[in-house]
Tab-separated table of C-alpha atoms in Angstrom:
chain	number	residue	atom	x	y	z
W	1	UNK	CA	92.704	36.074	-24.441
W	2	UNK	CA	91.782	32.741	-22.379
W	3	UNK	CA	89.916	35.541	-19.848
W	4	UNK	CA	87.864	37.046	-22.472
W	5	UNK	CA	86.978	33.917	-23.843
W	6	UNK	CA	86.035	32.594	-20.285
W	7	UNK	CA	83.860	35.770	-19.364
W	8	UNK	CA	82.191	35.550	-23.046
W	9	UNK	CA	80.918	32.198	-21.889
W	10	UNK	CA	80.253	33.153	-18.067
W	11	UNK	CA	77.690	36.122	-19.737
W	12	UNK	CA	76.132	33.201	-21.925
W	13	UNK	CA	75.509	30.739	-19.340
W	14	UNK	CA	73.651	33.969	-16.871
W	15	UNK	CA	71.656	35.278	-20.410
W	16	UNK	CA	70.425	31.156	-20.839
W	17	UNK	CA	69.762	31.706	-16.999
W	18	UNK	CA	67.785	33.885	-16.368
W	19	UNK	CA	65.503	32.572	-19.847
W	20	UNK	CA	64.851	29.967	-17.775
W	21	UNK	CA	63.558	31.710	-15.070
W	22	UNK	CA	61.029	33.914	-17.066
W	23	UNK	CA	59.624	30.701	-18.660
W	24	UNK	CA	59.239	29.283	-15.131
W	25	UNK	CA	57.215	32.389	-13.426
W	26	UNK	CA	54.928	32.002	-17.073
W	27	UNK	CA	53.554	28.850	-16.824
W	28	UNK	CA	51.778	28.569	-13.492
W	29	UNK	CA	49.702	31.627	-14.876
W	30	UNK	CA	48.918	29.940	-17.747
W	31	UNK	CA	47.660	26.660	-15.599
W	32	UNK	CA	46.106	29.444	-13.208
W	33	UNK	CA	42.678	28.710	-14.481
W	34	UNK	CA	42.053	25.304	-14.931
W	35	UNK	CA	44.205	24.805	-11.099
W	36	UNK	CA	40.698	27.608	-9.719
W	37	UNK	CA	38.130	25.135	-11.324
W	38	UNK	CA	39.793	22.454	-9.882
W	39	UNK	CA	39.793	23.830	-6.388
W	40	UNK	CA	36.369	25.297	-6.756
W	41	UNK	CA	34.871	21.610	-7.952
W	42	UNK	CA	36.615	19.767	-4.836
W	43	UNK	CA	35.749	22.438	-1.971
W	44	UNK	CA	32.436	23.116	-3.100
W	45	UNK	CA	30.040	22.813	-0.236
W	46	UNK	CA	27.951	19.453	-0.342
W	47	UNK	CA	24.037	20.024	-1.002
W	48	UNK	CA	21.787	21.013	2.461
W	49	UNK	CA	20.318	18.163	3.916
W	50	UNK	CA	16.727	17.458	3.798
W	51	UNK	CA	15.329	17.625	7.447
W	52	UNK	CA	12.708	14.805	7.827
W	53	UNK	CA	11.156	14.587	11.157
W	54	UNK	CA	8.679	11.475	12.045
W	55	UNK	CA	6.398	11.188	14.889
W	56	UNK	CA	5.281	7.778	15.688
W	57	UNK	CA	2.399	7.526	17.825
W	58	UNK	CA	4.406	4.378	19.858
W	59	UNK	CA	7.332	2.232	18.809
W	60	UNK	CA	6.204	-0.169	21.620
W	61	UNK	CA	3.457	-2.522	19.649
W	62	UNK	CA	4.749	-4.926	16.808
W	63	UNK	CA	3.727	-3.295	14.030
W	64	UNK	CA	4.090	0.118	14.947
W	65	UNK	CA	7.667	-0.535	16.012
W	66	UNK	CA	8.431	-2.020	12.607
W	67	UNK	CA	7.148	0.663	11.150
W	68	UNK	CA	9.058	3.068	12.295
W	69	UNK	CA	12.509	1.018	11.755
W	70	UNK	CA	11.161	0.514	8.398
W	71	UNK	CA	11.612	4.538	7.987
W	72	UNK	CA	14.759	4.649	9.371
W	73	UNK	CA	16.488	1.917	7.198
W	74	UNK	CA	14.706	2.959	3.714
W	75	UNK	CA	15.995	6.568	4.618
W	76	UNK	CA	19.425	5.873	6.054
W	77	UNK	CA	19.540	3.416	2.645
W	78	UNK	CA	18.139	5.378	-0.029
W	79	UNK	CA	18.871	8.811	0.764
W	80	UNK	CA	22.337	10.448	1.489
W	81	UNK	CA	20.816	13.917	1.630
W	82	UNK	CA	18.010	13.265	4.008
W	83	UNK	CA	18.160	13.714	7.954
W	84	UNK	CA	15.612	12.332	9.750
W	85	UNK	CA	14.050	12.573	13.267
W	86	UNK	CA	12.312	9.913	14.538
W	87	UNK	CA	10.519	10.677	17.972
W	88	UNK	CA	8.531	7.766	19.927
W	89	UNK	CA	5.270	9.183	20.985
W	90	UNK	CA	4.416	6.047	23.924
W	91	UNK	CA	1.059	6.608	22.953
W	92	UNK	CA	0.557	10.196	24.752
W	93	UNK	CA	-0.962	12.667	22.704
W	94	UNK	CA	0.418	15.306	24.343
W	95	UNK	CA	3.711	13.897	24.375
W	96	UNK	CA	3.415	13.909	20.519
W	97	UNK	CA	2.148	17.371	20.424
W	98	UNK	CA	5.697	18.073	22.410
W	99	UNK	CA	7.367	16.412	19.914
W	100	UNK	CA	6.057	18.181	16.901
W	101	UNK	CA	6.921	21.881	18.436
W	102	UNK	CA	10.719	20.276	18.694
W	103	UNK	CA	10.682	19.297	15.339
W	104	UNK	CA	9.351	22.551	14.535
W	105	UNK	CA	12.194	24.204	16.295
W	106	UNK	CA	14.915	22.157	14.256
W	107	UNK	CA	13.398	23.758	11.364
W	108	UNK	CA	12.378	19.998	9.527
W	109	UNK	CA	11.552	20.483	5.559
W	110	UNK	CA	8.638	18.343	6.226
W	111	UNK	CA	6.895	16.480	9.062
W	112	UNK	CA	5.869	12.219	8.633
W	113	UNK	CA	2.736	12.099	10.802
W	114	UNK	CA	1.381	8.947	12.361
W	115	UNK	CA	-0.858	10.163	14.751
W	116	UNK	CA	-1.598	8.596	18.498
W	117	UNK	CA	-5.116	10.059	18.464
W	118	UNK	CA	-7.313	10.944	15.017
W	119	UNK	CA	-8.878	14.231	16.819
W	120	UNK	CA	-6.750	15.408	18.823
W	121	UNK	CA	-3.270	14.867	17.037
W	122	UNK	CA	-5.161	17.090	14.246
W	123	UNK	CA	-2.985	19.822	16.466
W	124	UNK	CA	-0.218	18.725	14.545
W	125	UNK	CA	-1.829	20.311	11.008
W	126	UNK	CA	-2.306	23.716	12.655
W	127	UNK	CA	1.404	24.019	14.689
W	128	UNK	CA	3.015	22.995	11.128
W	129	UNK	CA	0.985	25.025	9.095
W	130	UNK	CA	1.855	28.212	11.082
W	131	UNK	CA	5.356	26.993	10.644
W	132	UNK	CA	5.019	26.833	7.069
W	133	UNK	CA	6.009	23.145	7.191
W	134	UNK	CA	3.921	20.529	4.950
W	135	UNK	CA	2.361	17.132	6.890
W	136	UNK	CA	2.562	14.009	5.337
W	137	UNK	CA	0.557	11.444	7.418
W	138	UNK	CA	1.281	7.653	7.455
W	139	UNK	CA	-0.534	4.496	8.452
W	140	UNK	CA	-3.217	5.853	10.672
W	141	UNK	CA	-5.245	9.389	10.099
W	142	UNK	CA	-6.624	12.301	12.125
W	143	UNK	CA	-9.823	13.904	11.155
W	144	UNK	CA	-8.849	16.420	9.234
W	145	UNK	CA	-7.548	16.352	5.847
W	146	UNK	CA	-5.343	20.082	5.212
W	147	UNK	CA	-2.533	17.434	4.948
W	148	UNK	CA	-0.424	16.994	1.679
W	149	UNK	CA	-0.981	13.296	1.489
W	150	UNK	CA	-1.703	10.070	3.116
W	151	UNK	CA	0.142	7.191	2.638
W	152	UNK	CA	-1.756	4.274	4.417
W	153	UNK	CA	-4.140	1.141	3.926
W	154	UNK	CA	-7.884	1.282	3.968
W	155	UNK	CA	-8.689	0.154	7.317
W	156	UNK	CA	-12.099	0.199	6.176
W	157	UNK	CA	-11.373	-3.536	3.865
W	158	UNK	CA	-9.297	-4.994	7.093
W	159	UNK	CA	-12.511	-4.889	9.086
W	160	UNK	CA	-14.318	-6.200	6.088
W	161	UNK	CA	-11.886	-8.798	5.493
W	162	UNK	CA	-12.321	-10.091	8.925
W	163	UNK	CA	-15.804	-10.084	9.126
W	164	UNK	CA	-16.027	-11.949	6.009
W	165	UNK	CA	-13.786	-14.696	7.165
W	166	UNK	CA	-15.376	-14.836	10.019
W	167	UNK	CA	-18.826	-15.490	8.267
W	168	UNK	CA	-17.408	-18.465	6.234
W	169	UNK	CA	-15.738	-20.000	8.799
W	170	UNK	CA	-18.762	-20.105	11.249
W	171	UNK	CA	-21.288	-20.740	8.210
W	172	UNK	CA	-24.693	-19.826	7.801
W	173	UNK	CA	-25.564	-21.247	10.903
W	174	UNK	CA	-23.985	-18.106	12.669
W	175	UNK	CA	-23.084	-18.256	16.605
W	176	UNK	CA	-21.189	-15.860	19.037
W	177	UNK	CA	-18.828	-13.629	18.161
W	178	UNK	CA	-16.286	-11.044	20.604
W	179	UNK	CA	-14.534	-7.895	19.207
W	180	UNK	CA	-11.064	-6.745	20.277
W	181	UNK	CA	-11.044	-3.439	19.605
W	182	UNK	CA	-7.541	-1.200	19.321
W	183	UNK	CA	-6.983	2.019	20.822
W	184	UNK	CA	-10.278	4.188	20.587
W	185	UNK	CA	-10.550	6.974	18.875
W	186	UNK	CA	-7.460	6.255	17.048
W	187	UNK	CA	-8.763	5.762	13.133
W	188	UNK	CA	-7.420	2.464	12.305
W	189	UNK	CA	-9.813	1.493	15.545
W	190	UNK	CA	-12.415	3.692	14.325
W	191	UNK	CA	-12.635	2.571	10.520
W	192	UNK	CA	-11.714	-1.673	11.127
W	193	UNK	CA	-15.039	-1.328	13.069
W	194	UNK	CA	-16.594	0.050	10.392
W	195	UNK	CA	-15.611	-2.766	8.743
W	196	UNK	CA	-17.079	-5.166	11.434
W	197	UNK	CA	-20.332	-3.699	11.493
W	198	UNK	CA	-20.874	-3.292	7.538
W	199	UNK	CA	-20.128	-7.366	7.165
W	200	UNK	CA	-20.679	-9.717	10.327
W	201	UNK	CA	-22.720	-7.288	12.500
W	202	UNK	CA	-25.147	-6.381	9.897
W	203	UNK	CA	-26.108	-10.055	9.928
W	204	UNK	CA	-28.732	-11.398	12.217
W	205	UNK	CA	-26.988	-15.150	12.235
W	206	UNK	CA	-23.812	-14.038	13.959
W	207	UNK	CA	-24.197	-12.522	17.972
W	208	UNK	CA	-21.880	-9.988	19.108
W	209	UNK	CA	-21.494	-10.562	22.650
W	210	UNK	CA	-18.799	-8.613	23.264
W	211	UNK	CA	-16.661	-5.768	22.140
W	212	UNK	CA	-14.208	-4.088	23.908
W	213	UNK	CA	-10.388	-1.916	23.522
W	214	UNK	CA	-7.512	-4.417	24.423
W	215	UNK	CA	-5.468	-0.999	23.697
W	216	UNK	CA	-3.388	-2.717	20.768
W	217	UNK	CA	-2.072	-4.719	23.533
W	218	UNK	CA	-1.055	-8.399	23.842
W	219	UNK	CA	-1.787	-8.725	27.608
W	220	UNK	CA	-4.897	-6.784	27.514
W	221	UNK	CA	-6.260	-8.802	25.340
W	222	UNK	CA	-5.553	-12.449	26.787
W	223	UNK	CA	-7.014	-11.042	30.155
W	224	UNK	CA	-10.503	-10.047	28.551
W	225	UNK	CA	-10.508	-12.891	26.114
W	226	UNK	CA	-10.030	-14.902	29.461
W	227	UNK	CA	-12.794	-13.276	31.040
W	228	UNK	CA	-15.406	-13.531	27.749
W	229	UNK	CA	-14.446	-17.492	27.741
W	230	UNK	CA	-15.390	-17.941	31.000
W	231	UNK	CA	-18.690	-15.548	30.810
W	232	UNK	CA	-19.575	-17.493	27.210
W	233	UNK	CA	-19.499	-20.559	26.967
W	234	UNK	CA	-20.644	-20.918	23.218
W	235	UNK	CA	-18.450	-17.898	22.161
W	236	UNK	CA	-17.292	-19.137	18.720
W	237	UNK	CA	-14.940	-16.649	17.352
W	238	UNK	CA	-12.986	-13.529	18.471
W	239	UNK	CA	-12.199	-10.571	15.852
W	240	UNK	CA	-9.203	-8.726	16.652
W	241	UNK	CA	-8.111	-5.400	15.682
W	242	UNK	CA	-4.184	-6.245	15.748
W	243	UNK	CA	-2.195	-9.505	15.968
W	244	UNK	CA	-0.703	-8.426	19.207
W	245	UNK	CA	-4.220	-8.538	20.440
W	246	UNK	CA	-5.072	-11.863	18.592
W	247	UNK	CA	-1.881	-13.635	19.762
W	248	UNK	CA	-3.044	-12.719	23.584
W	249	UNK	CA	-6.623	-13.811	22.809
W	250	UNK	CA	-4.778	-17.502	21.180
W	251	UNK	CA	-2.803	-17.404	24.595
W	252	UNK	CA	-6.436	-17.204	26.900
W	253	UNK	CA	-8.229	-19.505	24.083
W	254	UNK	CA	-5.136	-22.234	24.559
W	255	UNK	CA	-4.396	-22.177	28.050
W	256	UNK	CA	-8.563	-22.860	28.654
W	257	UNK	CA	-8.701	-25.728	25.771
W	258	UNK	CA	-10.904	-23.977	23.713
W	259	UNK	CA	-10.915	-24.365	20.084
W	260	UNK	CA	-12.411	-20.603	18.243
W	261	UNK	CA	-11.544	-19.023	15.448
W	262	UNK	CA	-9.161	-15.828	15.724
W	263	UNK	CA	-7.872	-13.404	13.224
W	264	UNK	CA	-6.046	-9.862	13.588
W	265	UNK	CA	-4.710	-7.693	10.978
W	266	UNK	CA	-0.722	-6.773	10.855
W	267	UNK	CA	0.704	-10.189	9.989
W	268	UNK	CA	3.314	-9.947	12.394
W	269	UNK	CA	6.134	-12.743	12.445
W	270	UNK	CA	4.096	-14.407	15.524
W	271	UNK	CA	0.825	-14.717	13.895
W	272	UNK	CA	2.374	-15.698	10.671
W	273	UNK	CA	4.210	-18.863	12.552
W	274	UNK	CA	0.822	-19.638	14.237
W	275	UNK	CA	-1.051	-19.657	11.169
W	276	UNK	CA	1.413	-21.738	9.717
W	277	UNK	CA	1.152	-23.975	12.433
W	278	UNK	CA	-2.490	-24.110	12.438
W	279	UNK	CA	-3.348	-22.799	15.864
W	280	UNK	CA	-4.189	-19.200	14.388
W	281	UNK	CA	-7.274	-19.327	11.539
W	282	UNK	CA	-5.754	-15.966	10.072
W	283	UNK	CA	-4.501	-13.009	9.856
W	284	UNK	CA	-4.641	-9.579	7.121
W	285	UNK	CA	-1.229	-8.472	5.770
W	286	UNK	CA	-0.659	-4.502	6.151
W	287	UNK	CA	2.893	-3.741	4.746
W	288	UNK	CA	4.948	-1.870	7.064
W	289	UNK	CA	7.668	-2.135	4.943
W	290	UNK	CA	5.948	-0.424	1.630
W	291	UNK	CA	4.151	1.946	3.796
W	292	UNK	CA	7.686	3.159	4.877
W	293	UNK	CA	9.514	3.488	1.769
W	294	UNK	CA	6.391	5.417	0.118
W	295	UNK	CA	6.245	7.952	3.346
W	296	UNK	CA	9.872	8.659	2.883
W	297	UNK	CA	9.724	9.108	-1.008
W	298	UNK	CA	6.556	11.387	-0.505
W	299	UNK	CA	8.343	13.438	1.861
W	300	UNK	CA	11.394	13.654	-0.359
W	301	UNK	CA	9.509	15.059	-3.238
W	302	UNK	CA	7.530	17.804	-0.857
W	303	UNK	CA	10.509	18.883	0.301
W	304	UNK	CA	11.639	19.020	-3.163
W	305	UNK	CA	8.615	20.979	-4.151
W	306	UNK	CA	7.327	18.119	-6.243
W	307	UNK	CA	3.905	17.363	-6.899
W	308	UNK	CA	2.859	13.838	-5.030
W	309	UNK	CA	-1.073	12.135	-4.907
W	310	UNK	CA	-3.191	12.976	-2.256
W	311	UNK	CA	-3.511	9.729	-1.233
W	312	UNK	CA	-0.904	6.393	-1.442
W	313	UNK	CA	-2.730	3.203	-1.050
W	314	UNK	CA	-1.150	0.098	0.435
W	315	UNK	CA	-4.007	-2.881	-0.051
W	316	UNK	CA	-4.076	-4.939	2.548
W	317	UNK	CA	-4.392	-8.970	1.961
W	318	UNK	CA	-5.682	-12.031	3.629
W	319	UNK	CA	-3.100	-14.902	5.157
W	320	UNK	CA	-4.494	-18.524	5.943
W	321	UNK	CA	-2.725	-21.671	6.386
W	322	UNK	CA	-3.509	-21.749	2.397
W	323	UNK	CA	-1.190	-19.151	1.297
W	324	UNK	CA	0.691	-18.285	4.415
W	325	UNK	CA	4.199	-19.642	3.091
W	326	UNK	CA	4.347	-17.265	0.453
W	327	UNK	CA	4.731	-14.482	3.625
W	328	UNK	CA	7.020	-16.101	5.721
């Protein structure tokens, strides 16, 4: 009796058993589903980068060079999905030209243009377009305009803005004048003399003695201002194109004793402290900084396929001893 009783309960227990064991291989099937979506959601492959490439005509002058960080921080700070390539032209046309056919190769979304030379960088447009890959061009222009859009200042009001100042510093009286010009036949060289000659040098009072490239450079220009001060002695002022080129005419100007007025466009942190300090009469802001973050969001949207302007204007702004603490 006690073994029938015992296997009655051994057959129980093995029936309760094996229950179990059906409910067990039932519910991971019924979790199947939401366990896929799951795995789907977390190994889904992140979105393609956005291939940016940027040729800089030089990362060697001030403003150039701050530029181009200026682009490389507002991407690398804004933009997880964006790759960018910036390439240093050292102001070699041809080296640029290099440069764009390796961009090319890498297959960029879009190219950020700032071009060494306004003519002959135009090469740029035509590799690009046969590559089907848009041009955004920043800061300085070529001579075409098949690009998608410029994002820049109108180089055009810097001359003007010097000029001016210029004028009401020396007063209707007039007197001498020199011109530092920046790299010819690059367009911010080609339109701030525009600007010259439709303010100061269409007026009889003021004498342009001199005008000549310093090349954007700080040395260049400290040797020729040294050579006009010395060759004129009632030179007054000296209109620069940059501030690297008006902080090497300062240099030749202090180093001779001679008191004239100099301005250069850029505002760099050296002619900013000068002003400040009274030993520079001014300078003309351009914004590297807003001329960066616009070039990057322009190219973001044409690689999105988004519509952007034509054109992006950055205005630039006059700095004196009046106002130059609001800069610093």
């Amino acid at each position: 009796m006690k073994k029938k009783v015992l296997a009655a309960i051994l057959t129980g227990i093995m029936l309760l058993s094996l229950v179990g064991c059906g409910a067990k291989e039932e519910a991971p099937a019924a979790e199947a589903p939401a366990a896929t979506e799951e795995a789907v959601e977390e190994g889904a492959p992140a979105a393609e980068a956005i291939k940016v490439g940027v040729l800089m005509k030089t990362m060697s002058d001030t403003f150039s060079n701050k530029l181009g960080e200026s682009i490389k921080a507002y991407a690398a700070e804004t933009y997880a999905d964006v790759e960018l390539y910036l390439m240093d032209g050292q102001a070699d046309g041809a080296k640029q030209i290099s440069q764009a056919e390796d961009l090319i190769a890498k297959q960029v979304d879009v190219i950020v243009l700032n071009p060494q030379d306004a003519d002959g960088s135009a090469q740029v447009l035509d590799l690009a377009a046969e590559a089907g890959i848009p041009v955004i061009e920043v800061n300085t222009e070529t001579v075409r305009t098949d690009y998608v859009s410029y994002v820049g200042s109108n180089d055009v009001m810097a001359g003007e803005i010097m000029g001016n100042f210029v004028m009401e510093q020396l007063g209707e009286a007039g007197g001498q004048y020199a011109v530092l010009e920046g790299e010819i036949g690059q367009s911010a060289q080609i339109l701030r003399a525009e600007g010259i000659a439709n303010t100061i040098q269409a007026n009889d009072a003021y004498e342009c003695v001199a005008q000549l490239t310093a090349n954007w450079q700080r040395d260049q220009a400290m040797s020729t201002t040294e050579d006009w001060l010395g060759k004129y002695p009632d030179l007054k002022a000296v209109i620069c194109h940059n501030d690297d080129m008006s902080m090497g005419a300062l240099q030749a100007a202090e180093a001779q004793g001679r008191d004239i007025i100099i301005i250069g466009t850029d505002a760099i942190p050296d002619a900013l402290a000068a002003v400040k300090e009274g030993r520079l009469e001014g300078t003309v802001l351009q914004d590297a900084a807003t001329q960066a973050s616009t070039a990057v969001d322009v190219a973001v949207k044409v690689a999105k396929g988004e519509e952007v302007e034509p054109k992006y204007d950055v205005p630039f702004q006059l700095i004196t001893i009046d106002n130059v603490d609001d800069f610093i």
